[in-house]
XYZ file of C-alpha atoms in Angstrom:
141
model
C -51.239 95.001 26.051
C -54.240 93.222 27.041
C -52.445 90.009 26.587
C -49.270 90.911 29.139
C -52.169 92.094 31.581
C -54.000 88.790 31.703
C -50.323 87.059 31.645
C -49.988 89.111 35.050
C -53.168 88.373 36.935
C -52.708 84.690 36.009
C -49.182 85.146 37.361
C -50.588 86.817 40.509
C -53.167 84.095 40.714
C -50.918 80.954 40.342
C -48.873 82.451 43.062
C -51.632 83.370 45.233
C -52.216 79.151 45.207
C -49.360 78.133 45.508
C -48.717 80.227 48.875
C -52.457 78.495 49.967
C -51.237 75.063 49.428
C -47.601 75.674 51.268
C -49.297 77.504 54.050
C -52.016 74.665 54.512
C -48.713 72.014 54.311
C -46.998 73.783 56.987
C -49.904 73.671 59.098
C -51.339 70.590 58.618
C -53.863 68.961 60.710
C -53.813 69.021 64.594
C -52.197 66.370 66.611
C -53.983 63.647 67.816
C -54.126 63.007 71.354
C -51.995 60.175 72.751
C -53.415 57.342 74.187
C -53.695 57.272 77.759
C -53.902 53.463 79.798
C -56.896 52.907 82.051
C -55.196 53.552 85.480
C -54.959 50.821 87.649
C -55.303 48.623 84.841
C -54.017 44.921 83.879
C -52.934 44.254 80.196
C -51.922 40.777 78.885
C -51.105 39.382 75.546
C -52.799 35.737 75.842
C -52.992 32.757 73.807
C -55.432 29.554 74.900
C -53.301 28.719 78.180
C -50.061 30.654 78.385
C -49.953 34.559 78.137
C -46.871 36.079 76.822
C -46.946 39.468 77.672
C -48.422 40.530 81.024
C -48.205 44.257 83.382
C -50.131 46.074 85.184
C -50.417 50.150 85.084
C -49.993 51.964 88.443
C -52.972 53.714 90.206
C -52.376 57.140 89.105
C -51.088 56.078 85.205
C -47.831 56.705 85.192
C -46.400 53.919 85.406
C -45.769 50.451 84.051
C -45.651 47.926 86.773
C -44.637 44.296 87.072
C -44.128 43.935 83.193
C -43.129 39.988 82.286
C -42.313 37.614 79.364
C -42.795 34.273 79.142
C -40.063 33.398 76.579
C -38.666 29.869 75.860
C -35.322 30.333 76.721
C -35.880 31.737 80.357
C -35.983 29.816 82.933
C -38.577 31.925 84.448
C -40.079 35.397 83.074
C -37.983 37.968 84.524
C -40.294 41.021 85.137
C -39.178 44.642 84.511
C -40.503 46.622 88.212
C -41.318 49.714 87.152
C -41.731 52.058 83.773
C -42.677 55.647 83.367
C -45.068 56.068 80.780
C -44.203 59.289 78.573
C -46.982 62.017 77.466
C -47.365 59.946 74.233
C -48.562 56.656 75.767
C -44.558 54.979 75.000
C -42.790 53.249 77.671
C -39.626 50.786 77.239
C -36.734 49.407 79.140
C -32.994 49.327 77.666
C -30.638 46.878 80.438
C -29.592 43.284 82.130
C -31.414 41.184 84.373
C -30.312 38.635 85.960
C -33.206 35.643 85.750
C -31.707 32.374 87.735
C -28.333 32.347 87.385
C -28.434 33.745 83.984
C -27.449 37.369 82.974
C -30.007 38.486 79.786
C -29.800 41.604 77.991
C -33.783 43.295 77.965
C -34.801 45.956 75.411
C -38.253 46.591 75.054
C -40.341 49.488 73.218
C -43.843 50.406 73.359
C -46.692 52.338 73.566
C -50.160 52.490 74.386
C -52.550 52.785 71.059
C -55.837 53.390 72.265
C -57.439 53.179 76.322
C -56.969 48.947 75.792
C -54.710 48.157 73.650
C -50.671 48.440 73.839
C -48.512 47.142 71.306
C -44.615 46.576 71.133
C -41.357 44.531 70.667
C -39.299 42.828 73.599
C -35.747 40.999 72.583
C -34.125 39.121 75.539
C -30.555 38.007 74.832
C -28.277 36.026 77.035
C -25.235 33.537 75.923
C -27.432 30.510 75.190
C -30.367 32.783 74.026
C -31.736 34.937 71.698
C -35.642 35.873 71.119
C -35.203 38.526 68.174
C -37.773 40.973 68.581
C -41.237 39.277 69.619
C -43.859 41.439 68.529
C -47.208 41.730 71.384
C -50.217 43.180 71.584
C -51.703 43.531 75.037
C -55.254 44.123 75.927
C -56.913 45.595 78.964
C -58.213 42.560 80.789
């Protein structure tokens, strides 16, 4: 008898854990907060004399403004007017610009990481051009 009883409690008690450690998994630790851009801000992604990746972020830091690539393949960096930046700190553009004469297919994805730093891919892709993903990191200037 004394051996079913203890058989019990341990029952009860390896139960009782394992409840603890689903709860605590369920729950798990708050959210951090998502970056937000210093408003009114200039970010570039800059190498000794040519900077890739440059934009600006609108007064009230919402948007992304005047965002531009310098790729090889363009004859000039076509620049994307105007992104909303989401709760999160992403922003991206998904469609076809037209730089020269040129139509070139844009798709870009990022998001802001901390108050100065952004990070993301851009891909341009036209009929005599391709850039794959470029990877950037852009800094608050």
């Amino acid at each position: 008898m004394l051996s079913s009883s203890s058989g019990s409690v341990r029952a009860r008690i390896i139960l009782a854990l394992a409840v603890a450690v689903a709860s605590a998994s369920l729950v798990g630790a708050p959210a951090a907060a998502a970056a937000k851009p210093q408003r009114g801000g200039h970010y570039s992604d800059c190498t000794s004399a040519l900077c890739a990746v440059c934009f600006a972020v609108s007064r009230d830091g919402r948007f992304v403004r005047g965002f531009s690539v310098y790729a090889r393949c363009t004859p000039a960096p076509p620049a994307i007017r105007r992104m909303r930046i989401a709760a999160s700190g992403a922003f991206g553009y998904r469609g076809t610009m037209r730089v020269g004469k040129q139509r070139v297919r844009v798709e870009l994805s990022a998001r802001f990481v901390s108050r100065r730093l952004a990070k993301g891919t851009v891909r341009y892709r036209g009929k005599r051009c391709d850039t794959r993903r470029l990877p950037f990191r852009a800094t608050l200037d």
